[in-house]
JSON list of C-alpha atoms in Angstrom, two decimals:
[
{"chain": "A", "resi": 1, "resn": "MET", "atom": "CA", "xyz": [-0.64, 41.74, -33.46]},
{"chain": "A", "resi": 2, "resn": "ALA", "atom": "CA", "xyz": [-1.32, 45.43, -34.45]},
{"chain": "A", "resi": 3, "resn": "ASP", "atom": "CA", "xyz": [-4.26, 47.32, -32.95]},
{"chain": "A", "resi": 4, "resn": "LYS", "atom": "CA", "xyz": [-6.87, 47.83, -35.82]},
{"chain": "A", "resi": 5, "resn": "ARG", "atom": "CA", "xyz": [-8.69, 50.69, -34.05]},
{"chain": "A", "resi": 6, "resn": "VAL", "atom": "CA", "xyz": [-9.15, 53.94, -35.89]},
{"chain": "A", "resi": 7, "resn": "TYR", "atom": "CA", "xyz": [-10.39, 55.93, -32.89]},
{"chain": "A", "resi": 8, "resn": "ILE", "atom": "CA", "xyz": [-8.59, 56.71, -29.65]},
{"chain": "A", "resi": 9, "resn": "ARG", "atom": "CA", "xyz": [-9.93, 54.56, -26.63]},
{"chain": "A", "resi": 10, "resn": "SER", "atom": "CA", "xyz": [-10.49, 56.04, -23.29]},
{"chain": "A", "resi": 11, "resn": "PRO", "atom": "CA", "xyz": [-10.68, 53.72, -20.31]},
{"chain": "A", "resi": 12, "resn": "ILE", "atom": "CA", "xyz": [-13.85, 54.48, -18.37]},
{"chain": "A", "resi": 13, "resn": "GLU", "atom": "CA", "xyz": [-16.60, 52.80, -16.31]},
{"chain": "A", "resi": 14, "resn": "LEU", "atom": "CA", "xyz": [-20.18, 53.69, -17.19]},
{"chain": "A", "resi": 15, "resn": "ALA", "atom": "CA", "xyz": [-23.57, 52.01, -16.35]},
{"chain": "A", "resi": 16, "resn": "ALA", "atom": "CA", "xyz": [-25.64, 51.08, -19.30]},
{"chain": "A", "resi": 17, "resn": "SER", "atom": "CA", "xyz": [-28.62, 48.82, -20.14]},
{"chain": "A", "resi": 18, "resn": "PHE", "atom": "CA", "xyz": [-30.08, 47.36, -23.33]},
{"chain": "A", "resi": 19, "resn": "GLY", "atom": "CA", "xyz": [-33.09, 45.45, -24.79]},
{"chain": "A", "resi": 20, "resn": "ILE", "atom": "CA", "xyz": [-33.00, 42.51, -27.17]},
{"chain": "A", "resi": 21, "resn": "GLY", "atom": "CA", "xyz": [-35.25, 41.85, -30.13]},
{"chain": "A", "resi": 22, "resn": "GLU", "atom": "CA", "xyz": [-38.92, 42.41, -29.54]},
{"chain": "A", "resi": 23, "resn": "ASP", "atom": "CA", "xyz": [-38.34, 43.28, -25.85]},
{"chain": "A", "resi": 24, "resn": "SER", "atom": "CA", "xyz": [-36.44, 46.52, -26.49]},
{"chain": "A", "resi": 25, "resn": "ARG", "atom": "CA", "xyz": [-36.85, 47.83, -22.91]},
{"chain": "A", "resi": 26, "resn": "PRO", "atom": "CA", "xyz": [-33.40, 48.50, -21.59]},
{"chain": "A", "resi": 27, "resn": "GLU", "atom": "CA", "xyz": [-33.57, 46.18, -18.67]},
{"chain": "A", "resi": 28, "resn": "ARG", "atom": "CA", "xyz": [-30.38, 44.13, -19.15]},
{"chain": "A", "resi": 29, "resn": "GLU", "atom": "CA", "xyz": [-27.57, 45.54, -17.24]},
{"chain": "A", "resi": 30, "resn": "ALA", "atom": "CA", "xyz": [-24.13, 46.36, -18.84]},
{"chain": "A", "resi": 31, "resn": "LYS", "atom": "CA", "xyz": [-20.97, 47.99, -17.67]},
{"chain": "A", "resi": 32, "resn": "ILE", "atom": "CA", "xyz": [-19.06, 49.97, -20.30]},
{"chain": "A", "resi": 33, "resn": "ASN", "atom": "CA", "xyz": [-15.19, 49.42, -19.95]},
{"chain": "A", "resi": 34, "resn": "ASN", "atom": "CA", "xyz": [-13.82, 51.78, -22.48]},
{"chain": "A", "resi": 35, "resn": "ILE", "atom": "CA", "xyz": [-15.16, 54.13, -25.19]},
{"chain": "A", "resi": 36, "resn": "SER", "atom": "CA", "xyz": [-14.11, 55.74, -28.44]},
{"chain": "A", "resi": 37, "resn": "SER", "atom": "CA", "xyz": [-16.04, 57.91, -30.79]},
{"chain": "A", "resi": 38, "resn": "GLY", "atom": "CA", "xyz": [-16.57, 54.84, -33.08]},
{"chain": "A", "resi": 39, "resn": "GLY", "atom": "CA", "xyz": [-17.66, 52.31, -30.39]},
{"chain": "A", "resi": 40, "resn": "PHE", "atom": "CA", "xyz": [-17.00, 50.78, -27.08]},
{"chain": "A", "resi": 41, "resn": "CYS", "atom": "CA", "xyz": [-16.89, 47.59, -25.24]},
{"chain": "A", "resi": 42, "resn": "PHE", "atom": "CA", "xyz": [-19.09, 46.50, -22.32]},
{"chain": "A", "resi": 43, "resn": "THR", "atom": "CA", "xyz": [-19.52, 43.60, -19.92]},
{"chain": "A", "resi": 44, "resn": "SER", "atom": "CA", "xyz": [-22.78, 41.71, -19.67]},
{"chain": "A", "resi": 45, "resn": "GLU", "atom": "CA", "xyz": [-24.26, 38.52, -18.33]},
{"chain": "A", "resi": 46, "resn": "ILE", "atom": "CA", "xyz": [-26.16, 38.12, -21.65]},
{"chain": "A", "resi": 47, "resn": "LYS", "atom": "CA", "xyz": [-24.44, 36.50, -24.61]},
{"chain": "A", "resi": 48, "resn": "LEU", "atom": "CA", "xyz": [-25.10, 38.45, -27.74]},
{"chain": "A", "resi": 49, "resn": "ARG", "atom": "CA", "xyz": [-24.43, 37.43, -31.45]},
{"chain": "A", "resi": 50, "resn": "ILE", "atom": "CA", "xyz": [-21.93, 39.04, -33.67]},
{"chain": "A", "resi": 51, "resn": "GLY", "atom": "CA", "xyz": [-23.91, 41.27, -36.10]},
{"chain": "A", "resi": 52, "resn": "GLN", "atom": "CA", "xyz": [-26.77, 41.77, -33.72]},
{"chain": "A", "resi": 53, "resn": "GLU", "atom": "CA", "xyz": [-27.99, 45.31, -33.41]},
{"chain": "A", "resi": 54, "resn": "ILE", "atom": "CA", "xyz": [-29.19, 46.75, -30.10]},
{"chain": "A", "resi": 55, "resn": "ASP", "atom": "CA", "xyz": [-30.09, 50.08, -28.60]},
{"chain": "A", "resi": 56, "resn": "LEU", "atom": "CA", "xyz": [-27.94, 50.76, -25.50]},
{"chain": "A", "resi": 57, "resn": "ALA", "atom": "CA", "xyz": [-28.97, 53.25, -22.97]},
{"chain": "A", "resi": 58, "resn": "VAL", "atom": "CA", "xyz": [-25.72, 54.85, -21.50]},
{"chain": "A", "resi": 59, "resn": "ASP", "atom": "CA", "xyz": [-25.61, 56.71, -18.25]},
{"chain": "A", "resi": 60, "resn": "LEU", "atom": "CA", "xyz": [-23.19, 59.55, -19.07]},
{"chain": "A", "resi": 61, "resn": "ASP", "atom": "CA", "xyz": [-23.39, 60.98, -15.48]},
{"chain": "A", "resi": 62, "resn": "THR", "atom": "CA", "xyz": [-25.98, 60.92, -12.84]},
{"chain": "A", "resi": 63, "resn": "MET", "atom": "CA", "xyz": [-28.41, 63.13, -14.61]},
{"chain": "A", "resi": 64, "resn": "ASP", "atom": "CA", "xyz": [-27.79, 62.25, -18.35]},
{"chain": "A", "resi": 65, "resn": "GLU", "atom": "CA", "xyz": [-28.66, 59.08, -20.23]},
{"chain": "A", "resi": 66, "resn": "VAL", "atom": "CA", "xyz": [-28.50, 58.64, -23.98]},
{"chain": "A", "resi": 67, "resn": "VAL", "atom": "CA", "xyz": [-29.56, 55.82, -26.22]},
{"chain": "A", "resi": 68, "resn": "ILE", "atom": "CA", "xyz": [-27.13, 54.68, -28.93]},
{"chain": "A", "resi": 69, "resn": "SER", "atom": "CA", "xyz": [-27.71, 52.23, -31.73]},
{"chain": "A", "resi": 70, "resn": "VAL", "atom": "CA", "xyz": [-24.81, 49.72, -31.93]},
{"chain": "A", "resi": 71, "resn": "LYS", "atom": "CA", "xyz": [-23.88, 46.61, -33.77]},
{"chain": "A", "resi": 72, "resn": "VAL", "atom": "CA", "xyz": [-21.94, 43.69, -32.02]},
{"chain": "A", "resi": 73, "resn": "VAL", "atom": "CA", "xyz": [-18.62, 43.21, -33.78]},
{"chain": "A", "resi": 74, "resn": "TRP", "atom": "CA", "xyz": [-16.83, 40.73, -31.33]},
{"chain": "A", "resi": 75, "resn": "ILE", "atom": "CA", "xyz": [-17.70, 38.87, -28.15]},
{"chain": "A", "resi": 76, "resn": "LYS", "atom": "CA", "xyz": [-15.47, 37.11, -25.64]},
{"chain": "A", "resi": 77, "resn": "GLN", "atom": "CA", "xyz": [-16.19, 35.11, -22.41]},
{"chain": "A", "resi": 78, "resn": "ALA", "atom": "CA", "xyz": [-14.84, 36.96, -19.41]},
{"chain": "A", "resi": 79, "resn": "GLY", "atom": "CA", "xyz": [-12.62, 34.36, -17.63]},
{"chain": "A", "resi": 80, "resn": "SER", "atom": "CA", "xyz": [-14.49, 31.59, -15.92]},
{"chain": "A", "resi": 81, "resn": "GLU", "atom": "CA", "xyz": [-17.42, 33.83, -14.92]},
{"chain": "A", "resi": 82, "resn": "LYS", "atom": "CA", "xyz": [-20.70, 33.75, -16.70]},
{"chain": "A", "resi": 83, "resn": "LYS", "atom": "CA", "xyz": [-20.04, 37.17, -18.16]},
{"chain": "A", "resi": 84, "resn": "TYR", "atom": "CA", "xyz": [-19.13, 38.30, -21.65]},
{"chain": "A", "resi": 85, "resn": "VAL", "atom": "CA", "xyz": [-17.06, 41.28, -22.90]},
{"chain": "A", "resi": 86, "resn": "VAL", "atom": "CA", "xyz": [-18.73, 42.57, -26.04]},
{"chain": "A", "resi": 87, "resn": "GLY", "atom": "CA", "xyz": [-17.25, 44.98, -28.60]},
{"chain": "A", "resi": 88, "resn": "VAL", "atom": "CA", "xyz": [-19.78, 47.22, -30.41]},
{"chain": "A", "resi": 89, "resn": "GLN", "atom": "CA", "xyz": [-19.59, 49.67, -33.22]},
{"chain": "A", "resi": 90, "resn": "ILE", "atom": "CA", "xyz": [-21.86, 52.71, -33.25]},
{"chain": "A", "resi": 91, "resn": "ILE", "atom": "CA", "xyz": [-24.18, 52.47, -36.25]},
{"chain": "A", "resi": 92, "resn": "GLU", "atom": "CA", "xyz": [-26.25, 55.58, -35.89]},
{"chain": "A", "resi": 93, "resn": "LYS", "atom": "CA", "xyz": [-23.86, 58.52, -36.10]},
{"chain": "A", "resi": 94, "resn": "GLU", "atom": "CA", "xyz": [-26.26, 61.37, -35.93]},
{"chain": "A", "resi": 95, "resn": "GLY", "atom": "CA", "xyz": [-28.92, 62.79, -33.66]},
{"chain": "A", "resi": 96, "resn": "PRO", "atom": "CA", "xyz": [-29.06, 64.27, -30.21]},
{"chain": "A", "resi": 97, "resn": "GLY", "atom": "CA", "xyz": [-28.06, 61.03, -28.33]},
{"chain": "A", "resi": 98, "resn": "PHE", "atom": "CA", "xyz": [-25.00, 60.54, -30.49]},
{"chain": "A", "resi": 99, "resn": "ASP", "atom": "CA", "xyz": [-24.02, 64.27, -30.23]},
{"chain": "A", "resi": 100, "resn": "ARG", "atom": "CA", "xyz": [-24.22, 64.15, -26.41]},
{"chain": "A", "resi": 101, "resn": "PHE", "atom": "CA", "xyz": [-22.21, 60.87, -26.40]},
{"chain": "A", "resi": 102, "resn": "ILE", "atom": "CA", "xyz": [-19.43, 62.45, -28.50]},
{"chain": "A", "resi": 103, "resn": "GLU", "atom": "CA", "xyz": [-19.41, 65.61, -26.43]},
{"chain": "A", "resi": 104, "resn": "PHE", "atom": "CA", "xyz": [-19.01, 63.28, -23.23]},
{"chain": "A", "resi": 105, "resn": "TYR", "atom": "CA", "xyz": [-16.30, 61.32, -25.09]},
{"chain": "A", "resi": 106, "resn": "ASN", "atom": "CA", "xyz": [-14.36, 64.56, -26.01]},
{"chain": "A", "resi": 107, "resn": "ARG", "atom": "CA", "xyz": [-14.36, 65.73, -22.32]},
{"chain": "A", "resi": 108, "resn": "GLN", "atom": "CA", "xyz": [-12.72, 62.41, -21.26]},
{"chain": "A", "resi": 109, "resn": "MET", "atom": "CA", "xyz": [-9.76, 62.83, -23.75]}
]
């Protein structure tokens, strides 16, 4: 099966957190596994829904955190563990948070 990705992926491990629905505080932990300029995937103990939109706070390094609006495009259970791998697409592609994310991504390539 051919890879449908348009953007080049970069494997990486970044800490992140997110809120859900009315409780938008980024208190649910996630670990980003790879990134591209169009989206990324992360591991979480929370099962999200395809189409769900969330704001994800990403720790780009120890001193820099950005918040990115994303939409869940796929979800898979991670083995027998109660964890999920979630693929997301960036939906807000402008603003200072997105610009810093892209700058960080470009440095990884």
